[in-house]
PDB file of C-alpha atoms and ligand atoms in Angstrom:
ATOM      1  CA  UNK M 224     194.036  71.937 138.005  1.00  0.00           C
ATOM      2  CA  UNK M 225     192.942  69.295 135.536  1.00  0.00           C
ATOM      3  CA  UNK M 226     195.357  66.948 133.768  1.00  0.00           C
ATOM      4  CA  UNK M 227     195.359  67.249 129.972  1.00  0.00           C
ATOM      5  CA  UNK M 228     196.963  64.730 127.615  1.00  0.00           C
ATOM      6  CA  UNK M 229     197.262  66.066 124.093  1.00  0.00           C
ATOM      7  CA  UNK M 230     197.826  63.378 121.487  1.00  0.00           C
ATOM      8  CA  UNK M 231     199.203  63.670 118.005  1.00  0.00           C
ATOM      9  CA  UNK M 232     198.020  61.192 115.364  1.00  0.00           C
ATOM     10  CA  UNK M 233     201.186  59.152 115.979  1.00  0.00           C
ATOM     11  CA  UNK M 234     200.650  59.205 119.708  1.00  0.00           C
ATOM     12  CA  UNK M 235     197.795  56.783 120.140  1.00  0.00           C
ATOM     13  CA  UNK M 236     194.959  58.338 122.206  1.00  0.00           C
ATOM     14  CA  UNK M 237     192.911  55.126 122.553  1.00  0.00           C
ATOM     15  CA  UNK M 238     196.006  53.309 123.834  1.00  0.00           C
ATOM     16  CA  UNK M 239     196.723  56.048 126.397  1.00  0.00           C
ATOM     17  CA  UNK M 240     193.108  55.897 127.543  1.00  0.00           C
ATOM     18  CA  UNK M 241     193.458  52.111 127.749  1.00  0.00           C
ATOM     19  CA  UNK M 242     196.592  52.430 129.898  1.00  0.00           C
ATOM     20  CA  UNK M 243     194.818  54.927 132.153  1.00  0.00           C
ATOM     21  CA  UNK M 244     191.869  52.546 132.544  1.00  0.00           C
ATOM     22  CA  UNK M 245     194.139  49.583 133.232  1.00  0.00           C
ATOM     23  CA  UNK M 246     195.784  51.533 136.061  1.00  0.00           C
ATOM     24  CA  UNK M 247     192.344  52.514 137.428  1.00  0.00           C
ATOM     25  CA  UNK M 248     191.148  48.904 137.106  1.00  0.00           C
ATOM     26  CA  UNK M 249     194.138  47.562 139.016  1.00  0.00           C
ATOM     27  CA  UNK M 250     193.775  50.214 141.713  1.00  0.00           C
ATOM     28  CA  UNK M 251     190.060  49.419 142.157  1.00  0.00           C
ATOM     29  CA  UNK M 252     190.593  45.641 142.164  1.00  0.00           C
ATOM     30  CA  UNK M 253     193.279  45.899 144.830  1.00  0.00           C
ATOM     31  CA  UNK M 254     190.547  47.177 147.169  1.00  0.00           C
ATOM     32  CA  UNK M 255     187.356  45.580 145.841  1.00  0.00           C
ATOM     33  CA  UNK M 256     186.097  42.644 143.762  1.00  0.00           C
ATOM     34  CA  UNK M 257     184.684  44.950 141.084  1.00  0.00           C
ATOM     35  CA  UNK M 258     185.767  47.903 138.966  1.00  0.00           C
ATOM     36  CA  UNK M 259     182.814  50.257 138.572  1.00  0.00           C
ATOM     37  CA  UNK M 260     182.816  52.318 135.407  1.00  0.00           C
ATOM     38  CA  UNK M 261     180.165  54.633 133.971  1.00  0.00           C
ATOM     39  CA  UNK M 262     180.446  55.527 130.307  1.00  0.00           C
ATOM     40  CA  UNK M 263     179.059  58.017 127.791  1.00  0.00           C
ATOM     41  CA  UNK M 264     177.793  57.259 124.338  1.00  0.00           C
ATOM     42  CA  UNK M 265     178.780  59.176 121.208  1.00  0.00           C
ATOM     43  CA  UNK M 266     182.321  59.027 119.879  1.00  0.00           C
ATOM     44  CA  UNK M 267     183.701  57.534 123.113  1.00  0.00           C
ATOM     45  CA  UNK M 268     182.486  54.000 122.361  1.00  0.00           C
ATOM     46  CA  UNK M 269     184.720  53.658 119.306  1.00  0.00           C
ATOM     47  CA  UNK M 270     187.713  54.968 121.256  1.00  0.00           C
ATOM     48  CA  UNK M 271     186.975  52.253 123.824  1.00  0.00           C
ATOM     49  CA  UNK M 272     186.829  49.632 121.083  1.00  0.00           C
ATOM     50  CA  UNK M 273     190.173  50.737 119.652  1.00  0.00           C
ATOM     51  CA  UNK M 274     191.843  51.045 123.048  1.00  0.00           C
ATOM     52  CA  UNK M 275     190.430  48.041 124.882  1.00  0.00           C
ATOM     53  CA  UNK M 276     189.458  45.493 122.220  1.00  0.00           C
ATOM     54  CA  UNK M 277     191.696  46.079 119.185  1.00  0.00           C
ATOM     55  CA  UNK M 278     194.872  46.945 121.105  1.00  0.00           C
ATOM     56  CA  UNK M 279     196.839  43.739 121.612  1.00  0.00           C
ATOM     57  CA  UNK M 280     198.925  45.198 124.479  1.00  0.00           C
ATOM     58  CA  UNK M 281     195.888  46.318 126.490  1.00  0.00           C
ATOM     59  CA  UNK M 282     193.179  43.774 125.608  1.00  0.00           C
ATOM     60  CA  UNK M 283     194.608  40.732 127.489  1.00  0.00           C
ATOM     61  CA  UNK M 284     194.992  42.768 130.699  1.00  0.00           C
ATOM     62  CA  UNK M 285     191.370  43.881 130.934  1.00  0.00           C
ATOM     63  CA  UNK M 286     189.565  41.825 133.588  1.00  0.00           C
ATOM     64  CA  UNK M 287     186.148  42.208 132.001  1.00  0.00           C
ATOM     65  CA  UNK M 288     184.406  39.784 134.352  1.00  0.00           C
ATOM     66  CA  UNK M 289     185.221  42.129 137.237  1.00  0.00           C
ATOM     67  CA  UNK M 290     183.919  45.252 135.507  1.00  0.00           C
ATOM     68  CA  UNK M 291     180.497  46.724 136.236  1.00  0.00           C
ATOM     69  CA  UNK M 292     179.470  49.098 133.457  1.00  0.00           C
ATOM     70  CA  UNK M 293     176.851  51.828 133.886  1.00  0.00           C
ATOM     71  CA  UNK M 294     175.852  54.676 131.569  1.00  0.00           C
ATOM     72  CA  UNK M 295     176.258  58.337 132.516  1.00  0.00           C
ATOM     73  CA  UNK M 296     173.455  59.099 130.125  1.00  0.00           C
ATOM     74  CA  UNK M 297     171.120  57.160 127.932  1.00  0.00           C
ATOM     75  CA  UNK M 298     168.616  57.995 125.268  1.00  0.00           C
ATOM     76  CA  UNK M 299     165.099  56.728 126.054  1.00  0.00           C
ATOM     77  CA  UNK M 300     164.796  54.441 123.048  1.00  0.00           C
ATOM     78  CA  UNK M 301     164.765  50.639 122.688  1.00  0.00           C
ATOM     79  CA  UNK M 302     168.156  49.068 123.395  1.00  0.00           C
ATOM     80  CA  UNK M 303     168.581  47.961 119.779  1.00  0.00           C
ATOM     81  CA  UNK M 304     167.723  51.427 118.409  1.00  0.00           C
ATOM     82  CA  UNK M 305     170.578  53.164 116.510  1.00  0.00           C
ATOM     83  CA  UNK M 306     170.450  56.039 119.061  1.00  0.00           C
ATOM     84  CA  UNK M 307     170.846  53.812 122.118  1.00  0.00           C
ATOM     85  CA  UNK M 308     174.128  54.367 123.976  1.00  0.00           C
ATOM     86  CA  UNK M 309     173.901  50.812 125.318  1.00  0.00           C
ATOM     87  CA  UNK M 310     173.260  49.528 121.770  1.00  0.00           C
ATOM     88  CA  UNK M 311     176.287  51.385 120.394  1.00  0.00           C
ATOM     89  CA  UNK M 312     178.496  50.055 123.189  1.00  0.00           C
ATOM     90  CA  UNK M 313     177.181  46.523 122.644  1.00  0.00           C
ATOM     91  CA  UNK M 314     178.050  46.602 118.951  1.00  0.00           C
ATOM     92  CA  UNK M 315     181.441  48.294 119.458  1.00  0.00           C
ATOM     93  CA  UNK M 316     182.656  46.409 122.537  1.00  0.00           C
ATOM     94  CA  UNK M 317     180.399  43.788 124.138  1.00  0.00           C
ATOM     95  CA  UNK M 318     179.799  41.757 120.989  1.00  0.00           C
ATOM     96  CA  UNK M 319     183.564  41.251 120.694  1.00  0.00           C
ATOM     97  CA  UNK M 320     183.907  39.718 124.157  1.00  0.00           C
ATOM     98  CA  UNK M 321     183.574  35.995 123.755  1.00  0.00           C
ATOM     99  CA  UNK M 322     185.058  34.623 126.976  1.00  0.00           C
ATOM    100  CA  UNK M 323     184.624  37.045 129.874  1.00  0.00           C
ATOM    101  CA  UNK M 324     181.725  39.483 130.011  1.00  0.00           C
ATOM    102  CA  UNK M 325     181.281  42.521 132.263  1.00  0.00           C
ATOM    103  CA  UNK M 326     178.075  43.123 134.193  1.00  0.00           C
ATOM    104  CA  UNK M 327     176.287  45.833 132.222  1.00  0.00           C
ATOM    105  CA  UNK M 328     173.408  47.972 133.473  1.00  0.00           C
ATOM    106  CA  UNK M 329     171.112  49.299 130.711  1.00  0.00           C
ATOM    107  CA  UNK M 330     167.940  51.271 131.469  1.00  0.00           C
ATOM    108  CA  UNK M 331     164.648  49.429 131.929  1.00  0.00           C
ATOM    109  CA  UNK M 332     163.648  48.954 128.289  1.00  0.00           C
ATOM    110  CA  UNK M 333     160.151  47.772 129.208  1.00  0.00           C
ATOM    111  CA  UNK M 334     159.238  51.367 130.145  1.00  0.00           C
ATOM    112  CA  UNK M 335     160.541  52.996 126.953  1.00  0.00           C
ATOM    113  CA  UNK M 336     158.123  55.003 124.787  1.00  0.00           C
ATOM    114  CA  UNK M 337     155.305  54.967 127.328  1.00  0.00           C
ATOM    115  CA  UNK M 338     155.200  58.619 128.460  1.00  0.00           C
ATOM    116  CA  UNK M 339     156.465  61.200 130.967  1.00  0.00           C
ATOM    117  CA  UNK M 340     155.646  59.249 134.146  1.00  0.00           C
ATOM    118  CA  UNK M 341     157.470  56.193 132.801  1.00  0.00           C
ATOM    119  CA  UNK M 342     160.429  58.372 131.778  1.00  0.00           C
ATOM    120  CA  UNK M 343     160.681  59.639 135.361  1.00  0.00           C
ATOM    121  CA  UNK M 344     160.426  56.040 136.547  1.00  0.00           C
ATOM    122  CA  UNK M 345     163.260  54.982 134.218  1.00  0.00           C
ATOM    123  CA  UNK M 346     165.437  57.701 135.774  1.00  0.00           C
ATOM    124  CA  UNK M 347     164.434  56.736 139.323  1.00  0.00           C
ATOM    125  CA  UNK M 348     165.108  53.036 138.714  1.00  0.00           C
ATOM    126  CA  UNK M 349     168.495  53.895 137.238  1.00  0.00           C
ATOM    127  CA  UNK M 350     169.312  56.062 140.237  1.00  0.00           C
ATOM    128  CA  UNK M 351     168.426  53.133 142.501  1.00  0.00           C
ATOM    129  CA  UNK M 352     170.767  50.734 140.730  1.00  0.00           C
ATOM    130  CA  UNK M 353     173.698  53.153 140.454  1.00  0.00           C
ATOM    131  CA  UNK M 354     176.328  52.617 143.181  1.00  0.00           C
ATOM    132  CA  UNK M 355     177.135  55.638 145.370  1.00  0.00           C
ATOM    133  CA  UNK M 356     180.748  55.649 144.226  1.00  0.00           C
ATOM    134  CA  UNK M 357     181.824  54.997 140.657  1.00  0.00           C
ATOM    135  CA  UNK M 358     185.552  54.316 140.229  1.00  0.00           C
ATOM    136  CA  UNK M 359     185.877  55.842 136.763  1.00  0.00           C
ATOM    137  CA  UNK M 360     183.514  58.099 134.854  1.00  0.00           C
ATOM    138  CA  UNK M 361     184.290  58.240 131.125  1.00  0.00           C
ATOM    139  CA  UNK M 362     182.763  61.328 129.595  1.00  0.00           C
ATOM    140  CA  UNK M 363     182.409  62.863 126.159  1.00  0.00           C
ATOM    141  CA  UNK M 364     182.163  66.536 125.284  1.00  0.00           C
ATOM    142  CA  UNK M 365     179.679  67.731 122.690  1.00  0.00           C
ATOM    143  CA  UNK M 366     180.517  70.667 120.379  1.00  0.00           C
ATOM    144  CA  UNK M 367     178.138  72.761 122.545  1.00  0.00           C
ATOM    145  CA  UNK M 368     180.008  71.904 125.769  1.00  0.00           C
ATOM    146  CA  UNK M 369     177.492  69.368 127.042  1.00  0.00           C
ATOM    147  CA  UNK M 370     178.553  66.201 128.771  1.00  0.00           C
ATOM    148  CA  UNK M 371     176.407  63.287 129.931  1.00  0.00           C
ATOM    149  CA  UNK M 372     173.001  64.828 128.974  1.00  0.00           C
ATOM    150  CA  UNK M 373     173.782  67.984 130.953  1.00  0.00           C
ATOM    151  CA  UNK M 374     173.210  70.716 128.358  1.00  0.00           C
ATOM    152  CA  UNK M 375     174.332  74.355 128.704  1.00  0.00           C
ATOM    153  CA  UNK M 376     171.098  76.058 127.562  1.00  0.00           C
ATOM    154  CA  UNK M 377     168.745  77.886 129.982  1.00  0.00           C
ATOM    155  CA  UNK M 378     165.958  75.366 129.489  1.00  0.00           C
ATOM    156  CA  UNK M 379     168.154  72.554 130.802  1.00  0.00           C
ATOM    157  CA  UNK M 380     169.622  74.409 133.777  1.00  0.00           C
ATOM    158  CA  UNK M 381     167.417  72.289 136.051  1.00  0.00           C
ATOM    159  CA  UNK M 382     169.731  69.348 135.344  1.00  0.00           C
ATOM    160  CA  UNK M 383     173.081  70.968 136.113  1.00  0.00           C
ATOM    161  CA  UNK M 384     171.621  72.693 139.201  1.00  0.00           C
ATOM    162  CA  UNK M 385     170.146  69.515 140.687  1.00  0.00           C
ATOM    163  CA  UNK M 386     171.614  68.798 144.119  1.00  0.00           C
ATOM    164  CA  UNK M 387     169.681  65.735 145.288  1.00  0.00           C
ATOM    165  CA  UNK M 388     168.390  63.478 142.526  1.00  0.00           C
ATOM    166  CA  UNK M 389     171.349  61.570 141.073  1.00  0.00           C
ATOM    167  CA  UNK M 390     169.690  60.539 137.805  1.00  0.00           C
ATOM    168  CA  UNK M 391     167.064  62.633 136.027  1.00  0.00           C
ATOM    169  CA  UNK M 392     164.869  62.621 132.978  1.00  0.00           C
ATOM    170  CA  UNK M 393     166.178  65.162 130.430  1.00  0.00           C
ATOM    171  CA  UNK M 394     163.256  66.243 128.240  1.00  0.00           C
ATOM    172  CA  UNK M 395     163.352  68.288 125.014  1.00  0.00           C
ATOM    173  CA  UNK M 396     167.045  67.613 124.595  1.00  0.00           C
ATOM    174  CA  UNK M 397     168.596  70.091 122.129  1.00  0.00           C
ATOM    175  CA  UNK M 398     170.357  67.128 120.534  1.00  0.00           C
ATOM    176  CA  UNK M 399     168.058  64.319 119.385  1.00  0.00           C
ATOM    177  CA  UNK M 400     166.626  62.093 120.595  1.00  0.00           C
ATOM    178  CA  UNK M 401     164.569  64.343 122.796  1.00  0.00           C
ATOM    179  CA  UNK M 402     164.061  62.088 125.834  1.00  0.00           C
ATOM    180  CA  UNK M 403     167.071  60.953 127.821  1.00  0.00           C
ATOM    181  CA  UNK M 404     168.230  60.159 131.312  1.00  0.00           C
ATOM    182  CA  UNK M 405     171.384  61.639 132.751  1.00  0.00           C
ATOM    183  CA  UNK M 406     173.434  61.522 135.908  1.00  0.00           C
ATOM    184  CA  UNK M 407     173.699  64.837 137.755  1.00  0.00           C
ATOM    185  CA  UNK M 408     176.570  66.539 139.576  1.00  0.00           C
ATOM    186  CA  UNK M 409     176.204  64.564 142.845  1.00  0.00           C
ATOM    187  CA  UNK M 410     177.297  61.444 140.920  1.00  0.00           C
ATOM    188  CA  UNK M 411     180.348  63.290 139.594  1.00  0.00           C
ATOM    189  CA  UNK M 412     181.121  64.615 143.064  1.00  0.00           C
ATOM    190  CA  UNK M 413     181.169  61.067 144.481  1.00  0.00           C
ATOM    191  CA  UNK M 414     183.174  59.485 141.624  1.00  0.00           C
ATOM    192  CA  UNK M 415     186.815  58.630 142.259  1.00  0.00           C
ATOM    193  CA  UNK M 416     188.096  59.690 138.817  1.00  0.00           C
ATOM    194  CA  UNK M 417     186.658  61.505 135.808  1.00  0.00           C
ATOM    195  CA  UNK M 418     188.111  61.258 132.283  1.00  0.00           C
ATOM    196  CA  UNK M 419     186.952  63.252 129.255  1.00  0.00           C
ATOM    197  CA  UNK M 420     187.676  62.265 125.671  1.00  0.00           C
ATOM    198  CA  UNK M 421     187.439  64.864 122.868  1.00  0.00           C
ATOM    199  CA  UNK M 422     188.752  64.448 119.346  1.00  0.00           C
ATOM    200  CA  UNK M 423     188.473  66.168 115.985  1.00  0.00           C
ATOM    201  CA  UNK M 424     188.124  69.614 114.442  1.00  0.00           C
ATOM    202  CA  UNK M 425     184.426  69.934 115.379  1.00  0.00           C
ATOM    203  CA  UNK M 426     185.575  70.314 119.005  1.00  0.00           C
ATOM    204  CA  UNK M 427     188.031  73.214 118.368  1.00  0.00           C
ATOM    205  CA  UNK M 428     185.753  76.172 119.286  1.00  0.00           C
ATOM    206  CA  UNK M 429     184.443  74.492 122.422  1.00  0.00           C
ATOM    207  CA  UNK M 430     187.934  73.511 123.624  1.00  0.00           C
ATOM    208  CA  UNK M 431     188.896  77.212 123.399  1.00  0.00           C
ATOM    209  CA  UNK M 432     185.800  78.167 125.401  1.00  0.00           C
ATOM    210  CA  UNK M 433     186.423  75.533 128.057  1.00  0.00           C
ATOM    211  CA  UNK M 434     190.182  75.939 128.524  1.00  0.00           C
ATOM    212  CA  UNK M 435     190.949  79.563 127.574  1.00  0.00           C
ATOM    213  CA  UNK M 436     187.704  81.351 128.497  1.00  0.00           C
ATOM    214  CA  UNK M 437     186.830  78.932 131.298  1.00  0.00           C
ATOM    215  CA  UNK M 438     183.147  79.577 130.675  1.00  0.00           C
ATOM    216  CA  UNK M 439     181.555  77.762 133.606  1.00  0.00           C
ATOM    217  CA  UNK M 440     178.103  78.082 132.043  1.00  0.00           C
ATOM    218  CA  UNK M 441     179.272  75.050 130.092  1.00  0.00           C
ATOM    219  CA  UNK M 442     178.792  71.839 132.097  1.00  0.00           C
ATOM    220  CA  UNK M 443     182.217  70.588 130.950  1.00  0.00           C
ATOM    221  CA  UNK M 444     184.016  73.740 132.146  1.00  0.00           C
ATOM    222  CA  UNK M 445     182.032  73.712 135.392  1.00  0.00           C
ATOM    223  CA  UNK M 446     183.129  70.114 136.035  1.00  0.00           C
ATOM    224  CA  UNK M 447     186.764  71.178 135.473  1.00  0.00           C
ATOM    225  CA  UNK M 448     186.313  73.925 138.045  1.00  0.00           C
ATOM    226  CA  UNK M 449     184.456  71.848 140.648  1.00  0.00           C
ATOM    227  CA  UNK M 450     186.324  68.545 140.427  1.00  0.00           C
ATOM    228  CA  UNK M 451     189.595  69.491 138.694  1.00  0.00           C
ATOM    229  CA  UNK M 452     191.849  67.431 140.966  1.00  0.00           C
ATOM    230  CA  UNK M 453     190.339  64.176 139.739  1.00  0.00           C
ATOM    231  CA  UNK M 454     189.725  65.194 136.109  1.00  0.00           C
ATOM    232  CA  UNK M 455     191.884  64.009 133.178  1.00  0.00           C
ATOM    233  CA  UNK M 456     191.267  65.096 129.581  1.00  0.00           C
ATOM    234  CA  UNK M 457     192.360  62.946 126.630  1.00  0.00           C
ATOM    235  CA  UNK M 458     192.295  65.144 123.529  1.00  0.00           C
ATOM    236  CA  UNK M 459     193.938  65.048 120.133  1.00  0.00           C
ATOM    237  CA  UNK M 460     195.914  67.971 118.769  1.00  0.00           C
ATOM    238  CA  UNK M 461     193.276  68.581 116.090  1.00  0.00           C
ATOM    239  CA  UNK M 462     190.668  69.336 118.768  1.00  0.00           C
ATOM    240  CA  UNK M 463     193.151  71.458 120.742  1.00  0.00           C
ATOM    241  CA  UNK M 464     194.501  73.652 117.912  1.00  0.00           C
ATOM    242  CA  UNK M 465     192.725  76.813 119.124  1.00  0.00           C
ATOM    243  CA  UNK M 466     193.632  76.457 122.803  1.00  0.00           C
ATOM    244  CA  UNK M 467     196.274  78.962 123.879  1.00  0.00           C
ATOM    245  CA  UNK M 468     196.576  78.473 127.629  1.00  0.00           C
ATOM    246  CA  UNK M 469     199.223  76.192 129.082  1.00  0.00           C
ATOM    247  CA  UNK M 470     197.728  76.227 132.574  1.00  0.00           C
ATOM    248  CA  UNK M 471     194.756  73.973 133.001  1.00  0.00           C
TER     249      UNK M 471
HETATM  250  O1  LIG H 513     174.458  62.852 122.947  1.00  0.00           O
HETATM  251  C1  LIG H 513     175.538  62.585 123.438  1.00  0.00           C
HETATM  252  O2  LIG H 513     176.640  63.317 123.094  1.00  0.00           O
HETATM  253  C2  LIG H 513     177.797  63.366 123.932  1.00  0.00           C
HETATM  254  C3  LIG H 513     178.963  63.817 123.062  1.00  0.00           C
HETATM  255  O3  LIG H 513     179.091  62.939 121.974  1.00  0.00           O
HETATM  256  P1  LIG H 513     180.306  63.018 120.947  1.00  0.00           P
HETATM  257  O4  LIG H 513     179.915  62.079 119.837  1.00  0.00           O
HETATM  258  O5  LIG H 513     180.399  64.443 120.491  1.00  0.00           O
HETATM  259  O6  LIG H 513     181.527  62.566 121.670  1.00  0.00           O
HETATM  260  C4  LIG H 513     178.033  62.034 124.613  1.00  0.00           C
HETATM  261  O7  LIG H 513     179.102  62.157 125.525  1.00  0.00           O
HETATM  262  C5  LIG H 513     176.755  61.590 125.313  1.00  0.00           C
HETATM  263  O8  LIG H 513     176.939  60.404 126.035  1.00  0.00           O
HETATM  264  C6  LIG H 513     175.703  61.367 124.264  1.00  0.00           C
HETATM  265  O9  LIG H 513     174.470  60.908 124.793  1.00  0.00           O
END
């Protein structure tokens, strides 16, 4: 069973995500000096800005200097490139933090654009810096059911089926840019909590496929099945219009 929070426009999804993260932060910091979070790119970064930076109830309670922030996937582009997940997060969130900064772990930009061997090295280096256990994974869901850079097509099965390597080079990505790195299922298996965020009408067909048809060929639906007990979805009612089931 996964937990699903369905938000109406009046019911503020970014604030609910912020409250969830505050609770996870406080839980982690009661046992450790750091709160380890790994985030997606895409639409999630603006939800984080609204929930954690712009929200005056949440913002003062975030202990940014005790956060370690990793990326569940990253596009292999320079960090200031418009496609960079780190770059998008920097503009949306980090640039607004003037007093306390988290420790952020981007990929090794010096290896970007050099070729296949360097792309594998970027993935390996990222695997080496990633802690075994992440407290909170914050994931997106593409309209094709991908999450992280784990894509549902046959050509990219090697990523979702990987059992050992924790971070891999994703080549020929169906969504540009073509070269990426992504965490694999072992990282999700070891994480303490997993949250998905999906908003908007473009996500309606895929929400139906994930929640009604439970099509586990989709990485998102497979993650629900494998790790459901620690999975929470934050969706808005627009994205969830076509979902009929009430049992998740
Ligand atoms: O390419 C990516 O897409 C997914 C989904 O993005 P969204 O904009 O549809 O939410 C994202 O989670 C992933 O990190 C990103 O690299």
